[in-house]
mmCIF file of C-alpha atoms and ligand atoms in Angstrom:
data_model
loop_
_atom_site.group_PDB
_atom_site.id
_atom_site.type_symbol
_atom_site.label_atom_id
_atom_site.label_comp_id
_atom_site.label_asym_id
_atom_site.label_seq_id
_atom_site.Cartn_x
_atom_site.Cartn_y
_atom_site.Cartn_z
ATOM 1 C CA MET A 14 15.417 49.217 -47.830
ATOM 2 C CA GLN A 15 17.066 51.948 -49.901
ATOM 3 C CA VAL A 16 19.954 54.280 -49.062
ATOM 4 C CA VAL A 17 18.750 57.887 -48.891
ATOM 5 C CA VAL A 18 21.943 59.519 -47.602
ATOM 6 C CA SER A 19 25.203 57.628 -47.834
ATOM 7 C CA ARG A 20 27.863 57.428 -45.137
ATOM 8 C CA ASP A 21 30.163 59.606 -47.278
ATOM 9 C CA GLN A 22 27.536 62.297 -47.736
ATOM 10 C CA ILE A 23 26.842 62.210 -44.000
ATOM 11 C CA ALA A 24 30.550 62.494 -43.108
ATOM 12 C CA LYS A 25 30.984 65.494 -45.407
ATOM 13 C CA ARG A 26 27.894 67.284 -44.092
ATOM 14 C CA VAL A 27 28.850 66.627 -40.459
ATOM 15 C CA GLU A 28 32.211 68.343 -41.093
ATOM 16 C CA GLU A 29 30.409 71.343 -42.618
ATOM 17 C CA LEU A 30 27.992 71.586 -39.696
ATOM 18 C CA GLY A 31 30.846 71.282 -37.200
ATOM 19 C CA SER A 32 32.744 74.085 -38.930
ATOM 20 C CA ALA A 33 29.688 76.356 -38.958
ATOM 21 C CA ILE A 34 29.037 75.694 -35.257
ATOM 22 C CA THR A 35 32.708 76.277 -34.411
ATOM 23 C CA ARG A 36 32.601 79.615 -36.241
ATOM 24 C CA ASP A 37 29.293 80.727 -34.707
ATOM 25 C CA TYR A 38 30.183 79.845 -31.106
ATOM 26 C CA LYS A 39 33.778 81.042 -30.995
ATOM 27 C CA GLY A 40 34.604 82.283 -27.472
ATOM 28 C CA LYS A 41 31.374 80.918 -26.013
ATOM 29 C CA GLU A 42 30.684 78.155 -23.539
ATOM 30 C CA LEU A 43 28.672 75.662 -25.526
ATOM 31 C CA VAL A 44 26.396 73.110 -23.871
ATOM 32 C CA ILE A 45 25.237 70.413 -26.257
ATOM 33 C CA VAL A 46 22.109 68.463 -25.380
ATOM 34 C CA GLY A 47 21.595 65.310 -27.437
ATOM 35 C CA ILE A 48 18.136 63.834 -27.699
ATOM 36 C CA LEU A 49 18.377 60.123 -26.977
ATOM 37 C CA ARG A 50 18.456 57.718 -28.356
ATOM 38 C CA GLY A 51 18.356 58.496 -32.058
ATOM 39 C CA ALA A 52 20.823 61.401 -32.023
ATOM 40 C CA CYS A 53 23.642 59.434 -30.371
ATOM 41 C CA ILE A 54 25.583 58.491 -33.518
ATOM 42 C CA PHE A 55 25.157 61.891 -35.171
ATOM 43 C CA LEU A 56 26.130 63.605 -31.923
ATOM 44 C CA ALA A 57 29.263 61.493 -31.506
ATOM 45 C CA ASP A 58 30.455 62.487 -34.976
ATOM 46 C CA LEU A 59 29.314 66.097 -34.727
ATOM 47 C CA ILE A 60 31.119 66.967 -31.485
ATOM 48 C CA ARG A 61 34.384 65.702 -32.963
ATOM 49 C CA ALA A 62 33.877 68.128 -35.848
ATOM 50 C CA ILE A 63 33.486 71.036 -33.406
ATOM 51 C CA ASP A 64 36.737 72.716 -32.449
ATOM 52 C CA LEU A 65 35.593 74.290 -29.179
ATOM 53 C CA PRO A 66 35.329 73.197 -25.547
ATOM 54 C CA VAL A 67 31.885 71.609 -25.209
ATOM 55 C CA THR A 68 29.830 70.229 -22.341
ATOM 56 C CA LEU A 69 27.681 67.271 -23.204
ATOM 57 C CA ASP A 70 24.354 66.271 -21.739
ATOM 58 C CA PHE A 71 21.377 64.189 -22.816
ATOM 59 C CA MET A 72 17.627 64.168 -22.672
ATOM 60 C CA GLU A 73 15.519 61.189 -23.541
ATOM 61 C CA VAL A 74 11.994 61.683 -24.725
ATOM 62 C CA ALA A 75 9.577 59.215 -26.222
ATOM 63 C CA SER A 76 6.683 59.662 -28.564
ATOM 64 C CA TYR A 77 7.037 57.000 -31.229
ATOM 65 C CA GLN A 78 5.620 53.512 -31.207
ATOM 66 C CA GLY A 79 6.639 51.574 -34.305
ATOM 67 C CA VAL A 80 6.436 53.922 -37.279
ATOM 68 C CA LYS A 81 3.826 56.244 -35.795
ATOM 69 C CA SER A 82 4.072 59.204 -33.455
ATOM 70 C CA SER A 83 1.853 58.609 -30.455
ATOM 71 C CA GLY A 84 1.260 62.359 -30.274
ATOM 72 C CA SER A 85 2.057 62.616 -26.574
ATOM 73 C CA ILE A 86 5.633 63.173 -25.433
ATOM 74 C CA ARG A 87 7.132 61.937 -22.201
ATOM 75 C CA ILE A 88 10.486 62.781 -20.598
ATOM 76 C CA LEU A 89 12.357 59.560 -19.828
ATOM 77 C CA LYS A 90 15.630 61.279 -18.877
ATOM 78 C CA ASP A 91 16.278 64.918 -18.032
ATOM 79 C CA ILE A 92 19.522 66.884 -18.305
ATOM 80 C CA THR A 93 21.555 67.335 -15.127
ATOM 81 C CA THR A 94 23.686 70.257 -16.349
ATOM 82 C CA GLU A 95 22.859 73.757 -15.089
ATOM 83 C CA VAL A 96 22.138 75.612 -18.341
ATOM 84 C CA GLU A 97 20.973 78.970 -17.041
ATOM 85 C CA GLY A 98 22.926 81.705 -18.815
ATOM 86 C CA LYS A 99 24.685 79.195 -21.083
ATOM 87 C CA ASP A 100 24.589 78.778 -24.842
ATOM 88 C CA LEU A 101 22.604 75.659 -25.568
ATOM 89 C CA LEU A 102 22.667 73.582 -28.728
ATOM 90 C CA ILE A 103 20.034 70.868 -29.014
ATOM 91 C CA VAL A 104 21.023 67.974 -31.262
ATOM 92 C CA GLU A 105 18.159 65.953 -32.727
ATOM 93 C CA ASP A 106 18.187 63.103 -35.232
ATOM 94 C CA ILE A 107 15.109 63.664 -37.378
ATOM 95 C CA VAL A 108 12.171 66.047 -37.369
ATOM 96 C CA ASP A 109 8.868 64.715 -38.631
ATOM 97 C CA THR A 110 5.801 66.405 -37.122
ATOM 98 C CA GLY A 111 8.047 68.764 -35.135
ATOM 99 C CA LEU A 112 6.185 67.925 -31.911
ATOM 100 C CA THR A 113 9.230 66.468 -30.157
ATOM 101 C CA LEU A 114 11.378 69.447 -31.045
ATOM 102 C CA ALA A 115 8.699 71.947 -30.003
ATOM 103 C CA PHE A 116 8.361 70.147 -26.683
ATOM 104 C CA VAL A 117 12.121 70.090 -26.016
ATOM 105 C CA ILE A 118 12.547 73.749 -27.018
ATOM 106 C CA GLU A 119 9.722 74.798 -24.708
ATOM 107 C CA TYR A 120 11.029 72.649 -21.859
ATOM 108 C CA LEU A 121 14.702 73.615 -22.065
ATOM 109 C CA GLY A 122 13.790 77.239 -22.771
ATOM 110 C CA GLY A 123 12.278 77.254 -19.288
ATOM 111 C CA ARG A 124 15.762 76.679 -17.860
ATOM 112 C CA GLN A 125 16.752 80.183 -19.022
ATOM 113 C CA PRO A 126 19.722 79.467 -21.280
ATOM 114 C CA ARG A 127 21.384 82.578 -22.742
ATOM 115 C CA SER A 128 20.743 81.238 -26.217
ATOM 116 C CA MET A 129 19.237 78.093 -27.662
ATOM 117 C CA LYS A 130 19.682 76.687 -31.140
ATOM 118 C CA VAL A 131 18.905 73.372 -32.800
ATOM 119 C CA CYS A 132 21.013 71.131 -34.992
ATOM 120 C CA ALA A 133 19.081 68.321 -36.689
ATOM 121 C CA LEU A 134 20.449 65.627 -38.929
ATOM 122 C CA ALA A 135 17.311 65.364 -41.035
ATOM 123 C CA LEU A 136 14.015 67.049 -41.751
ATOM 124 C CA LYS A 137 11.246 65.302 -43.645
ATOM 125 C CA SER A 138 10.247 67.082 -46.830
ATOM 126 C CA GLY A 139 6.572 67.266 -46.044
ATOM 127 C CA THR A 140 7.052 68.831 -42.623
ATOM 128 C CA PRO A 141 5.690 72.375 -42.565
ATOM 129 C CA MET A 142 8.145 74.545 -40.668
ATOM 130 C CA PRO A 143 7.268 77.859 -39.078
ATOM 131 C CA THR A 144 9.361 80.868 -40.091
ATOM 132 C CA PRO A 145 11.804 81.474 -38.666
ATOM 133 C CA SER A 146 12.574 77.750 -38.601
ATOM 134 C CA PRO A 147 13.473 76.352 -35.179
ATOM 135 C CA ILE A 148 16.256 74.364 -36.897
ATOM 136 C CA HIS A 149 19.393 76.500 -37.223
ATOM 137 C CA TYR A 150 21.704 73.788 -38.495
ATOM 138 C CA LEU A 151 20.222 71.126 -40.767
ATOM 139 C CA GLY A 152 21.971 68.117 -42.219
ATOM 140 C CA PHE A 153 19.540 66.979 -44.885
ATOM 141 C CA ARG A 154 16.016 67.330 -46.211
ATOM 142 C CA VAL A 155 14.865 63.726 -46.599
ATOM 143 C CA PRO A 156 11.842 62.153 -48.268
ATOM 144 C CA ASP A 157 8.730 61.456 -46.226
ATOM 145 C CA GLY A 158 8.479 57.881 -45.085
ATOM 146 C CA PHE A 159 10.196 56.007 -42.314
ATOM 147 C CA LEU A 160 13.969 56.256 -42.087
ATOM 148 C CA VAL A 161 16.428 54.078 -40.227
ATOM 149 C CA GLY A 162 20.176 53.878 -39.744
ATOM 150 C CA TYR A 163 22.891 56.246 -38.472
ATOM 151 C CA GLY A 164 21.166 56.203 -35.067
ATOM 152 C CA LEU A 165 17.557 56.044 -36.252
ATOM 153 C CA ASP A 166 15.578 52.980 -35.319
ATOM 154 C CA LEU A 167 12.465 51.017 -35.982
ATOM 155 C CA ASP A 168 11.546 49.538 -32.604
ATOM 156 C CA GLN A 169 15.240 49.720 -31.560
ATOM 157 C CA LYS A 170 16.545 47.984 -34.666
ATOM 158 C CA TYR A 171 18.797 49.286 -37.467
ATOM 159 C CA ARG A 172 20.533 52.058 -35.462
ATOM 160 C CA ASN A 173 23.907 50.600 -36.380
ATOM 161 C CA LEU A 174 23.480 50.912 -40.152
ATOM 162 C CA ARG A 175 26.117 53.289 -41.513
ATOM 163 C CA ASP A 176 23.844 54.916 -44.091
ATOM 164 C CA LEU A 177 20.523 56.676 -43.687
ATOM 165 C CA CYS A 178 17.977 54.368 -45.317
ATOM 166 C CA ILE A 179 14.286 54.443 -46.069
ATOM 167 C CA LEU A 180 11.959 51.542 -45.326
ATOM 168 C CA CYS A 181 9.690 51.812 -48.362
ATOM 169 C CA GLU A 182 6.931 49.597 -47.085
ATOM 170 C CA GLU A 183 6.698 51.595 -43.827
ATOM 171 C CA LYS A 184 5.998 54.715 -45.846
ATOM 172 C CA GLU A 185 2.723 53.190 -46.902
ATOM 173 C CA LEU A 186 1.956 52.069 -43.340
ATOM 174 C CA LYS A 187 2.363 55.617 -42.090
ATOM 175 C CA ARG A 188 -0.505 57.038 -44.141
HETATM 176 P P1 IMP B 206 8.329 64.262 -34.421
HETATM 177 O O1 IMP B 206 7.977 64.609 -33.006
HETATM 178 O O2 IMP B 206 7.150 63.748 -35.187
HETATM 179 O O3 IMP B 206 9.011 65.406 -35.150
HETATM 180 O O4 IMP B 206 9.317 63.044 -34.383
HETATM 181 C C1 IMP B 206 10.585 63.200 -33.903
HETATM 182 C C2 IMP B 206 11.136 61.970 -33.222
HETATM 183 O O5 IMP B 206 10.564 60.768 -33.667
HETATM 184 C C3 IMP B 206 12.597 61.903 -33.543
HETATM 185 O O6 IMP B 206 13.316 62.274 -32.412
HETATM 186 C C4 IMP B 206 12.847 60.484 -33.921
HETATM 187 O O7 IMP B 206 13.449 59.812 -32.856
HETATM 188 C C5 IMP B 206 11.511 59.882 -34.175
HETATM 189 N N1 IMP B 206 11.295 59.736 -35.628
HETATM 190 C C6 IMP B 206 10.542 60.503 -36.441
HETATM 191 N N2 IMP B 206 10.581 60.087 -37.701
HETATM 192 C C7 IMP B 206 11.388 59.006 -37.697
HETATM 193 C C8 IMP B 206 11.853 58.120 -38.733
HETATM 194 O O8 IMP B 206 11.541 58.234 -39.923
HETATM 195 N N3 IMP B 206 12.693 57.143 -38.328
HETATM 196 C C9 IMP B 206 13.095 56.962 -37.044
HETATM 197 N N4 IMP B 206 12.697 57.778 -36.062
HETATM 198 C C10 IMP B 206 11.848 58.783 -36.378
HETATM 199 MG MG1 MG B 207 14.443 60.832 -31.251
#
């Protein structure tokens, strides 16, 4: 296991993202929806870097089994906040195929928020992104392969690592 993004780099970037979000949403009522479970650590740090009143809610979706996306996405937990007419910020941990994000954007878009943006901690380098990109605030471009730590798991393990790490051998498995 190798460190890809250190805890110090993460802390610095989270402050920058929080400042940008604070600036962009000044005077607005921001509803933040974290995608469980991977985004929980990032979200906890990010909201403390945002100097605005925020409402917090969560969605839980599942698509991954081990190191592979199953391709089909299920909602395990829905938001309970009324988001119609509100400014919504989706917080995701990592974007790989983009399927999860596309699903969540489509689903929450149906709730008629006034605006909807995405903040993701990481985007894999090989992921082709449409233009304009659905990710408005991005922490890091990371190498392809399977990452763990800072909230990201492999079958529920490693979420509590402080750094973002790559499991080299899983990279090969993924092909
Ligand atoms: P996507 O739908 O392929 O973009 O995958 C997104 C979801 O799968 C994220 O919300 C993550 O929870 C999970 N995921 C994707 N890649 C990784 C990884 O490298 N490590 C841990 N989780 C991942
Ligand atoms: Mg996730």
